Short mmCIF file of C-alpha atoms in Angstrom, two decimals:
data_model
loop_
_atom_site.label_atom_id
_atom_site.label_comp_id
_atom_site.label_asym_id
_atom_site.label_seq_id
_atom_site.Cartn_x
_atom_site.Cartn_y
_atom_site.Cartn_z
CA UNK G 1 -3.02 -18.51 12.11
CA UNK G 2 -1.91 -15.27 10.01
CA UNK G 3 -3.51 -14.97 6.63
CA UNK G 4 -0.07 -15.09 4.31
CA UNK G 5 2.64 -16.04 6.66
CA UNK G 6 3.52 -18.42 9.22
CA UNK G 7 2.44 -17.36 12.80
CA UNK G 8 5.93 -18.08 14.08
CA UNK G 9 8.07 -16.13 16.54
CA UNK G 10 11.61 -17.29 17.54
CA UNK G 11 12.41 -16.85 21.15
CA UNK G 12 15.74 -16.04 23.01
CA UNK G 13 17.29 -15.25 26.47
CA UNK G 14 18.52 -11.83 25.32
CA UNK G 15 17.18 -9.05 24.42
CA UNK G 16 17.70 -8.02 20.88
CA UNK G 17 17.17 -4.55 18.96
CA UNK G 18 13.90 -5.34 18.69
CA UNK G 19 12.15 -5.53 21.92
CA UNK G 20 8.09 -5.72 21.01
CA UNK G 21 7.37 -7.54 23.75
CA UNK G 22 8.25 -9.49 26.62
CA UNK G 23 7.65 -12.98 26.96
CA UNK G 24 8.26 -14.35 30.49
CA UNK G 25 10.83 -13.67 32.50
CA UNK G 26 14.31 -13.70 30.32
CA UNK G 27 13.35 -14.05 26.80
CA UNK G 28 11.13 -11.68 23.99
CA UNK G 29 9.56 -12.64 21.06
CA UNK G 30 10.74 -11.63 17.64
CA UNK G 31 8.38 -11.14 14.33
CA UNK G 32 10.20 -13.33 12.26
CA UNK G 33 7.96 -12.16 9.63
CA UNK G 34 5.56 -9.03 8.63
CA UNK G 35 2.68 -10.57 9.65
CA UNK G 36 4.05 -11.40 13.03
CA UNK G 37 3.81 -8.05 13.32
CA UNK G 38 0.21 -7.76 12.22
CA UNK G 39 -0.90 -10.65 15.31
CA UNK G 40 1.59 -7.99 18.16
CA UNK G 41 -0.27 -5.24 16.71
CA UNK G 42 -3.42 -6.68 17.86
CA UNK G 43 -2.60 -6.79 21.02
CA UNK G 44 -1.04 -3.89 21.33
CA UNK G 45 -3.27 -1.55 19.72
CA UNK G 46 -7.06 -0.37 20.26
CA UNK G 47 -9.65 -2.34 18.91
CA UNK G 48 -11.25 0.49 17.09
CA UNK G 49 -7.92 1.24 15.64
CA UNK G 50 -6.97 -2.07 14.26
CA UNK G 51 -9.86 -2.60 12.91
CA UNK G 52 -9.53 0.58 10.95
CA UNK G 53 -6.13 -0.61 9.88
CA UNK G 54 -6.57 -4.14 9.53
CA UNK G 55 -10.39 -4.93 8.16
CA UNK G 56 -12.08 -3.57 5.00
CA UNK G 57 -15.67 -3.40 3.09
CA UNK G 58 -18.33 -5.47 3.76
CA UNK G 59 -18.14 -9.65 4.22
CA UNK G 60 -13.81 -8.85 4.13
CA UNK G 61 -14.17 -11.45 0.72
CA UNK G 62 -11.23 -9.07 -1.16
CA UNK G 63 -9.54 -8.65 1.64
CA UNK G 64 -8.72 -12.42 2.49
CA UNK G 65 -8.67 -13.13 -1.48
CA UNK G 66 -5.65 -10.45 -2.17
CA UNK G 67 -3.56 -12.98 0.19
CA UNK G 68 -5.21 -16.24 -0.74
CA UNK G 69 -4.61 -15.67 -4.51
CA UNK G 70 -1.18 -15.25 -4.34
CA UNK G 71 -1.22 -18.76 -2.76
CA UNK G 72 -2.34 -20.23 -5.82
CA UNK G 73 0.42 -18.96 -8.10
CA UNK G 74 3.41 -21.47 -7.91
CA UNK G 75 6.95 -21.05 -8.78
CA UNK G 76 9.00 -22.96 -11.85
CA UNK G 77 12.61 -22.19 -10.19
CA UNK G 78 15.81 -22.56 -12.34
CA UNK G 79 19.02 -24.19 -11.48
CA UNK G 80 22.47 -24.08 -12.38
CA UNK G 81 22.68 -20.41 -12.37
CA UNK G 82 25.43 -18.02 -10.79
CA UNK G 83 23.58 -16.22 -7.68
CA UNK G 84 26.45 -15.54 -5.89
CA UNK G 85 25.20 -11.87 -5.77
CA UNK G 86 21.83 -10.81 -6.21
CA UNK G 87 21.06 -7.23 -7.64
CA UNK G 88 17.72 -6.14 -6.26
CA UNK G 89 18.00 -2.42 -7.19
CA UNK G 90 15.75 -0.69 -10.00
CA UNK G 91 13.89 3.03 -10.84
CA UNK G 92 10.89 4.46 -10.70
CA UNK G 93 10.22 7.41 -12.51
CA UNK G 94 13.78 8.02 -13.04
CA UNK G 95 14.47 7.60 -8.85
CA UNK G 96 16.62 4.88 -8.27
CA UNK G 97 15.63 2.86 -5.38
CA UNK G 98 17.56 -0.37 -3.71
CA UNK G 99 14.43 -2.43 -3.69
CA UNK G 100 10.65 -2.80 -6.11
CA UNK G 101 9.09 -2.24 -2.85
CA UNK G 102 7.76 1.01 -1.65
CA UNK G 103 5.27 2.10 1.16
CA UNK G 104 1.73 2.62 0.03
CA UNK G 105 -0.62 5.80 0.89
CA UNK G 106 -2.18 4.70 3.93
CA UNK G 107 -4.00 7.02 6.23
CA UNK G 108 -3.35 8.15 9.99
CA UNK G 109 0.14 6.81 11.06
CA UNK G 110 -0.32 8.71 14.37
CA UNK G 111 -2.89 6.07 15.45
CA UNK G 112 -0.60 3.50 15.35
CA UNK G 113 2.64 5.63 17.15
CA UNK G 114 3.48 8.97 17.91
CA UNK G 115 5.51 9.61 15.02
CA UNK G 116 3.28 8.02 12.68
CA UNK G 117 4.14 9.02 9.29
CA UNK G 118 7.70 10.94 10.71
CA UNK G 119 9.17 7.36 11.20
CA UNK G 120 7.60 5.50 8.16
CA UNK G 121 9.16 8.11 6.31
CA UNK G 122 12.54 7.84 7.67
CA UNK G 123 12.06 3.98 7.79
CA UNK G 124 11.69 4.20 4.10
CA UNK G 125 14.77 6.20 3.26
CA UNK G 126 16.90 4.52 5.30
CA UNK G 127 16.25 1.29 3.40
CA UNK G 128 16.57 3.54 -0.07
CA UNK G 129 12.80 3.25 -0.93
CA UNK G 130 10.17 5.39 -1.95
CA UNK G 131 7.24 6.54 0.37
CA UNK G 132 3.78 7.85 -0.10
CA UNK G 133 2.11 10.03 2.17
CA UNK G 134 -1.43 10.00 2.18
CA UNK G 135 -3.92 13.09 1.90
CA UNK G 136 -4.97 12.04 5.10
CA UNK G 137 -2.20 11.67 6.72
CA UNK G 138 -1.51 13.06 10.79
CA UNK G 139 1.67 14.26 9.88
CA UNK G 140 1.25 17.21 7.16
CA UNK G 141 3.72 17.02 4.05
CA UNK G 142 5.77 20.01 5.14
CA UNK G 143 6.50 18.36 8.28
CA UNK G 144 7.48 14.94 6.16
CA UNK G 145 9.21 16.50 4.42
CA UNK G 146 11.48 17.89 7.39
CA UNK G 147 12.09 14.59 8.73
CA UNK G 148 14.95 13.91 6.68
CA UNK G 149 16.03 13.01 3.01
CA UNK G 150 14.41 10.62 1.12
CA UNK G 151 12.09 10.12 -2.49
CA UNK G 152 8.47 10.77 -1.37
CA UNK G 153 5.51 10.85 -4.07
CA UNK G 154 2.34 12.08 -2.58
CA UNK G 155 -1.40 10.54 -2.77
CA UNK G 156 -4.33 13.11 -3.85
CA UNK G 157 -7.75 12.49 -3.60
CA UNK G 158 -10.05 15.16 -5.80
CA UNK G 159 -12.29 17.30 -4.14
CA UNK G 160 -15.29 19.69 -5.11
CA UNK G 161 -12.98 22.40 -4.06
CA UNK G 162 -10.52 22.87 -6.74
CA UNK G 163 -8.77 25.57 -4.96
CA UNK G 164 -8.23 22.96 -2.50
CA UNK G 165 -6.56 20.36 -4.98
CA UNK G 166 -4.35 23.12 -6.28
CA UNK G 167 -3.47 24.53 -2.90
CA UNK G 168 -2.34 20.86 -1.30
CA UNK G 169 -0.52 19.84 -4.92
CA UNK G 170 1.38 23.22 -4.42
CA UNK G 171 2.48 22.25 -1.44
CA UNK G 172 3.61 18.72 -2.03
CA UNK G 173 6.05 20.30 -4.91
CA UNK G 174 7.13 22.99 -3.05
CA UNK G 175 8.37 20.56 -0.76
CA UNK G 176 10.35 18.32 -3.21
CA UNK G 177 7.61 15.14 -3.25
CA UNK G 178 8.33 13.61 -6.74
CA UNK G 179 5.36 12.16 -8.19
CA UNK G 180 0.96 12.83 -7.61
CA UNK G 181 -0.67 9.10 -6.78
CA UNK G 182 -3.80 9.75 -7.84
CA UNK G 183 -6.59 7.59 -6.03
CA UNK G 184 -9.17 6.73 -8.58
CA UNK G 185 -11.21 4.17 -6.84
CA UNK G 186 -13.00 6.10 -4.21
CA UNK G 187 -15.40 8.31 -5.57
CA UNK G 188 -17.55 7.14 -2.22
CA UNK G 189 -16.45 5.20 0.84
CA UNK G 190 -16.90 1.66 0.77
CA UNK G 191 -19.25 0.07 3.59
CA UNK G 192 -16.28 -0.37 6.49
CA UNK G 193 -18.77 -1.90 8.99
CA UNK G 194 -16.33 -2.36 10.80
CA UNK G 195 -16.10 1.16 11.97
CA UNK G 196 -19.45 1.75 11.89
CA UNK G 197 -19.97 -0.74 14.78
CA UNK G 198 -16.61 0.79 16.70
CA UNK G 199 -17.99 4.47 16.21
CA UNK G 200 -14.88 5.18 14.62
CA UNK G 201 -13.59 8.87 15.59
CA UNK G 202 -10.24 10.37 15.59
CA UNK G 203 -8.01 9.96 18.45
CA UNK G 204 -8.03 13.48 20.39
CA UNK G 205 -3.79 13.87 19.50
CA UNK G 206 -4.48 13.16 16.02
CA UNK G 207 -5.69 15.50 13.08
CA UNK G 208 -6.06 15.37 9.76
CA UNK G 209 -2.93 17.55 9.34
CA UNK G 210 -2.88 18.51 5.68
CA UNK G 211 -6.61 20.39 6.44
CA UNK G 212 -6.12 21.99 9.12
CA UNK G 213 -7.83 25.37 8.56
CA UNK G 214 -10.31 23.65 6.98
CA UNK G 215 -13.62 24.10 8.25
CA UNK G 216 -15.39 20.72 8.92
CA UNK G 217 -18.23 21.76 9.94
CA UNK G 218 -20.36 19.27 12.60
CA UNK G 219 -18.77 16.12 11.99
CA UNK G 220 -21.51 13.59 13.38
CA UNK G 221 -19.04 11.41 15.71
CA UNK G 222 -21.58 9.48 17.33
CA UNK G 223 -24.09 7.83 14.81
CA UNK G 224 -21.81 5.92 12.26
CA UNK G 225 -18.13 6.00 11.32
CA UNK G 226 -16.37 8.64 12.06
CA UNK G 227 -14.03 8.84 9.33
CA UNK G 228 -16.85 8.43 6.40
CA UNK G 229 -17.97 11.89 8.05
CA UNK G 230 -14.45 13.41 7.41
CA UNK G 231 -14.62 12.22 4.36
CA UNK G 232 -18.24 13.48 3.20
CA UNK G 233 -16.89 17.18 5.09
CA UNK G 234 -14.05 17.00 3.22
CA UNK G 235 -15.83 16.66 0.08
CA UNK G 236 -14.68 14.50 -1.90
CA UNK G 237 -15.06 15.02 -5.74
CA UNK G 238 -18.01 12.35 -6.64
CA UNK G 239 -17.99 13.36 -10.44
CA UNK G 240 -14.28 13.11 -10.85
CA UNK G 241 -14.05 11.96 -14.74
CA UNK G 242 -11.24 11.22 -16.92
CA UNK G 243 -11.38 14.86 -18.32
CA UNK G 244 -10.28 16.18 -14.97
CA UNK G 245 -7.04 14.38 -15.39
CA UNK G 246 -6.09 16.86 -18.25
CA UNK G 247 -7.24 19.64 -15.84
CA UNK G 248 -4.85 17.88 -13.36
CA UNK G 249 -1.80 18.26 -15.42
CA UNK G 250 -2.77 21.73 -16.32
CA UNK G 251 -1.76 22.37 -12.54
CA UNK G 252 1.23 20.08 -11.89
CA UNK G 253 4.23 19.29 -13.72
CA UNK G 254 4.42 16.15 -11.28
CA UNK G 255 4.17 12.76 -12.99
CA UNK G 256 0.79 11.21 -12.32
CA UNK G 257 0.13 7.57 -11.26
CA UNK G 258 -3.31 6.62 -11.25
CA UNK G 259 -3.62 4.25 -8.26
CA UNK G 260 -6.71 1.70 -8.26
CA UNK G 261 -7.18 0.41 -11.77
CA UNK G 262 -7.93 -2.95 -12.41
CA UNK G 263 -8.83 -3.55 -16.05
CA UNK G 264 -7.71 -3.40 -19.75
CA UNK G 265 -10.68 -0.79 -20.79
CA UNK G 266 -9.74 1.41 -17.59
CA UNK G 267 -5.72 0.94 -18.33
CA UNK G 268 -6.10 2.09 -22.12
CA UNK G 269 -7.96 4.98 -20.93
CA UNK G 270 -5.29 5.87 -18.40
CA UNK G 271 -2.93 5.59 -20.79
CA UNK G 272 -4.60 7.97 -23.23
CA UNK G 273 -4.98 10.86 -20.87
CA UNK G 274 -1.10 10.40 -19.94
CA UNK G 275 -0.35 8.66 -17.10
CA UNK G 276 2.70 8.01 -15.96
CA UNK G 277 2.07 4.65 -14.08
CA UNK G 278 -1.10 2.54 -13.01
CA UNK G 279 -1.16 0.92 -9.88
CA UNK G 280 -3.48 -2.32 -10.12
CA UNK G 281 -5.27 -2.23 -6.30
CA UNK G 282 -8.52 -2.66 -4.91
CA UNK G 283 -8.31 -0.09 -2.20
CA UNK G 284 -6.64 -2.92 0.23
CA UNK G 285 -10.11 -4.10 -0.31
CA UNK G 286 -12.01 -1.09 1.58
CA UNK G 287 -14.06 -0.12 -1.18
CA UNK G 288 -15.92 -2.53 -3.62
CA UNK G 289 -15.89 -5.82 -2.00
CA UNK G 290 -15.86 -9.19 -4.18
CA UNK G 291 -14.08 -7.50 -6.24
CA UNK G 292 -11.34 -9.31 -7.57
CA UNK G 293 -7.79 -9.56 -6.29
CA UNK G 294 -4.96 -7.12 -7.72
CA UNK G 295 -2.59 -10.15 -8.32
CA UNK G 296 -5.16 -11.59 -10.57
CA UNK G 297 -6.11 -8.67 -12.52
CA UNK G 298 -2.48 -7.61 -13.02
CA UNK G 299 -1.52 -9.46 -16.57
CA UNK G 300 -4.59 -7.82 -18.02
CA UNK G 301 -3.17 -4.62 -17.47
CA UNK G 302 0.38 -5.09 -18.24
CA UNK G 303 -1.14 -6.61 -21.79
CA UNK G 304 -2.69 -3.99 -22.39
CA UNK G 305 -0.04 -1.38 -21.22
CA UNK G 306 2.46 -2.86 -23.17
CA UNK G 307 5.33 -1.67 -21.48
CA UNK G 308 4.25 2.07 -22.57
CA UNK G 309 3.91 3.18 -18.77
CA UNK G 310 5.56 0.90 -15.76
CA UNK G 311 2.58 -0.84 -13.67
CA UNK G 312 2.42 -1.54 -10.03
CA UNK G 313 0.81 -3.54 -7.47
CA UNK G 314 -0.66 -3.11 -4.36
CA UNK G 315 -2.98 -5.49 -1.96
CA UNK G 316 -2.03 -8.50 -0.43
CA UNK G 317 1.59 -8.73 -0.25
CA UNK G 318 2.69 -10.38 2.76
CA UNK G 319 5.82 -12.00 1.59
CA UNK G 320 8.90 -11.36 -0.71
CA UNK G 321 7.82 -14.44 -2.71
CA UNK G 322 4.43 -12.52 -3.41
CA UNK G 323 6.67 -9.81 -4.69
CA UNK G 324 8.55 -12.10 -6.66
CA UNK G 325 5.12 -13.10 -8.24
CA UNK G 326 4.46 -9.81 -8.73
CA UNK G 327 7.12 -9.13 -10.19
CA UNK G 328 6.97 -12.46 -12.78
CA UNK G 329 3.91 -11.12 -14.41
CA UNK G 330 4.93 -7.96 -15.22
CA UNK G 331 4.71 -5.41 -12.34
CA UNK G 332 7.39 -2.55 -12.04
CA UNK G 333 7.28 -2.82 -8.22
CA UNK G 334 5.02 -2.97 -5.24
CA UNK G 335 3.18 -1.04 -2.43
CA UNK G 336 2.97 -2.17 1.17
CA UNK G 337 0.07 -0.74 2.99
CA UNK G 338 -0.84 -2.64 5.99
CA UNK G 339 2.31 -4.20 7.44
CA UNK G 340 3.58 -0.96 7.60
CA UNK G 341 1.27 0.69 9.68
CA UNK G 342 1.46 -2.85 11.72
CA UNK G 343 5.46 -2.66 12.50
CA UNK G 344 5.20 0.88 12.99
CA UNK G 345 2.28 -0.08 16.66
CA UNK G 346 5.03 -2.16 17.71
CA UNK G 347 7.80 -0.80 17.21
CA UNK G 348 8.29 2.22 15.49
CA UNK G 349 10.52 3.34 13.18
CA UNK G 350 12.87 0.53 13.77
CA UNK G 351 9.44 -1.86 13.13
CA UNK G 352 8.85 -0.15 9.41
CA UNK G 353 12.38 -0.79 8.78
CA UNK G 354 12.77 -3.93 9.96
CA UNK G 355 9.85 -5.33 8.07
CA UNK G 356 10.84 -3.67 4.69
CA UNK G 357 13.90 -5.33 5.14
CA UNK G 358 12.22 -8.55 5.81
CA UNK G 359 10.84 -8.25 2.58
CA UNK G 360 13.45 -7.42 1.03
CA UNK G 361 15.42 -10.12 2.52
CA UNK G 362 12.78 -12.83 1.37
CA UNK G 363 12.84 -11.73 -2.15
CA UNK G 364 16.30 -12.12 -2.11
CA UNK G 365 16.24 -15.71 -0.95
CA UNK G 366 13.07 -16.57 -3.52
CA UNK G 367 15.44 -14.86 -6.29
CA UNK G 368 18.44 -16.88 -5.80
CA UNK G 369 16.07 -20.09 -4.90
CA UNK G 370 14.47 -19.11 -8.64
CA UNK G 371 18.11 -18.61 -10.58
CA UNK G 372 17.62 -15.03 -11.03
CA UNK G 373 20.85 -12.86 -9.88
CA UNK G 374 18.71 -9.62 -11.08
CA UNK G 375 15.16 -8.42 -11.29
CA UNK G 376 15.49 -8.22 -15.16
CA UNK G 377 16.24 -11.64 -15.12
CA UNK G 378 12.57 -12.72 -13.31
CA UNK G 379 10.45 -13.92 -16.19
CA UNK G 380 6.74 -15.07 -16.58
CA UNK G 381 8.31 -18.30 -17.07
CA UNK G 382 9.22 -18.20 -13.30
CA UNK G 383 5.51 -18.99 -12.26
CA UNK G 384 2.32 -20.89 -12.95
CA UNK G 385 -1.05 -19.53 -12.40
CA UNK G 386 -4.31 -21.69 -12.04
CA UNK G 387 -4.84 -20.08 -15.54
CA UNK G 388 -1.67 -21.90 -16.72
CA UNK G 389 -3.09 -25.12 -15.35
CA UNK G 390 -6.26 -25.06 -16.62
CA UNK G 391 -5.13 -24.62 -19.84
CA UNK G 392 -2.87 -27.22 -19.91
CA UNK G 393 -5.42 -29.59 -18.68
CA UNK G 394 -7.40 -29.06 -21.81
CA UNK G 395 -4.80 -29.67 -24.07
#
């Protein structure tokens, strides 16, 4: 069974838009949800590959607890209210977007098709969301860029090489990308065993494209992952500090979200050195494992925020009632990492659109189930946490 969602696929005699894969003679099998599209992906794609995409650090104990917590957050739904039309629209940064959620920064699109981050990019506009393209991505951001219109913000990791950071932030505003995402969590790698034990090494078509010129130097493919080796040769700024966030800004006039946070101390702190968003994540949990999931670490950080900078979430979300969720205790919006790069193996651009819309679609139905006609109108009265529970217990 999916971790999430329902591993349930509807089949017909004719062949839709949508043609992942055939299922006897006659009929296909749709995802009827995203994670539908995680279980075709599977069999579609390279073990070495999915695993990349799919697994994380360690014993995978954040990695199933980002979906299982979200489980254990129920809803209080409201009735008697007018949701003849639902509003889903809102803004981010000032962008106005039909939807509260985006694509995350995840790395190496190519892997997964051969327009990799071309048609999530696309896929995203054509829904009216935001993407983020990842340092590492196998498309550069020039070439992004080119696919077509659309609001892009761009991930940065900090290297040693400040020359570097400058260079590659140059280029993401020549290029129009709205906002820097900066990843905060990953001063090392987290222990992926995962591709240690698949000798994970890039694909010969696929490059890191936003380094090329960048001299590598003998990248050990063999002994180990090969993607921690990218990263070590790519070096990766270990003594990045909060004072290097005022250096940041010093070089861009972008807006800077700080992406990985997960406490009040760290939030304040963000705050202070002028941030213009927090993203609560764990990394998808591919760094620190057992630690805790983003869903239950959120309300700590919109406390402390206090609605001075919007706050986002990432991890976990598999359906539009975790968005909903989300959305009840205080988030701004979401990131979608992994079902992206999941609909994209099977099918595409038209799979990255269809399971945004998915989402979308679900949040829709768990608005109108919930009595709220707008996203304004979803309250932290819409939901109980085991928090909530316990509490009342002792009373």
């Amino acid at each position: 069974m999916a971790e999430g969602c329902s591993q349930t696929f509807v089949s017909v005699s004719t062949a839709p838009p949508l043609v992942p894969r055939p299922a006897g003679r006659g009929t296909v099998l749709i995802p009827t949800n995203v994670c539908d599209y995680k279980e075709l992906a599977k069999q579609k794609l390279p073990r070495m590959v999915y695993d990349y995409y799919a697994l994380g650090a360690e014993d995978q104990h954040t990695v199933r607890e980002n979906k299982e917590a979200f489980s254990r957050i129920q809803f209080r739904p409201r009735v008697l209210i007018d949701v003849s039309h639902i509003d889903m629209s809102t803004s981010v940064l000032g962008h106005n977007i039909s939807m509260p959620i985006m694509v995350a920064p995840t790395a190496l699109h190519k892997m997964a098709h051969p327009e990799g981050e071309l048609a999530s990019a696309r896929a995203a506009a054509s829904v009216g969301t935001i993407m983020t393209l990842s340092s590492w991505s196998s498309y550069s951001i020039e070439e992004v860029n080119s696919a077509g219109p659309g609001t892009r913000f761009f991930q940065l990791s900090v290297y040693k090489d400040k020359n570097l950071v400058q260079q590659v932030i140059g280029r993401a505003e020549k290029a129009s990308y709205k906002a820097i995402v900066l990843t905060v969590d990953a001063p090392w790698l987290g222990r992926r065993e995962a591709d240690v034990k698949n000798r994970f090494a890039l694909p010969p078509n696929v490059v890191l494209k936003n380094f090329e010129g960048v001299d590598f130097g003998n990248i050990d493919r063999v002994n180990g992952s090969g993607f921690a080796a990218y990263y070590d040769a790519c070096q990766v700024d270990p003594s990045l500090s909060w004072k290097d966030i005022k250096w940041l800004q010093t070089i861009t006039s972008l807006p800077i979200i700080m992406k990985g946070i997960l406490t009040a101390e760290d939030t304040r702190l963000a705050i202070e050195s002028g941030a213009a968003g927090i993203v609560v994540s764990n990394h998808g949990g591919r760094q620190l494992d057992h630690a805790p999931a983003t869903i239950s670490c959120l309300e700590e950080v919109v406390r402390e925020a206090k609605g001075r900078v919007p706050v986002f979430l990432d991890g976990g979300i598999r359906r539009g009632t975790d968005v909903f969720k989300a959305l009840a205790l205080g988030a701004s919006g979401v990131f979608i990492g992994r079902p992206v790069l999941f609909a994209l193996a099977v099918d595409g651009e038209a799979g990255v659109r269809n399971a945004l819309q998915m989402l979308k679609n679900e949040l829709e139905v768990a608005m109108a189930l919930s009595g709220c006609a707008s996203l304004k109108e979803i309250t932290r009265g819409h939901v109980t946490t085991e928090g909530d529970r316990i509490r009342r217990s002792m009373l």
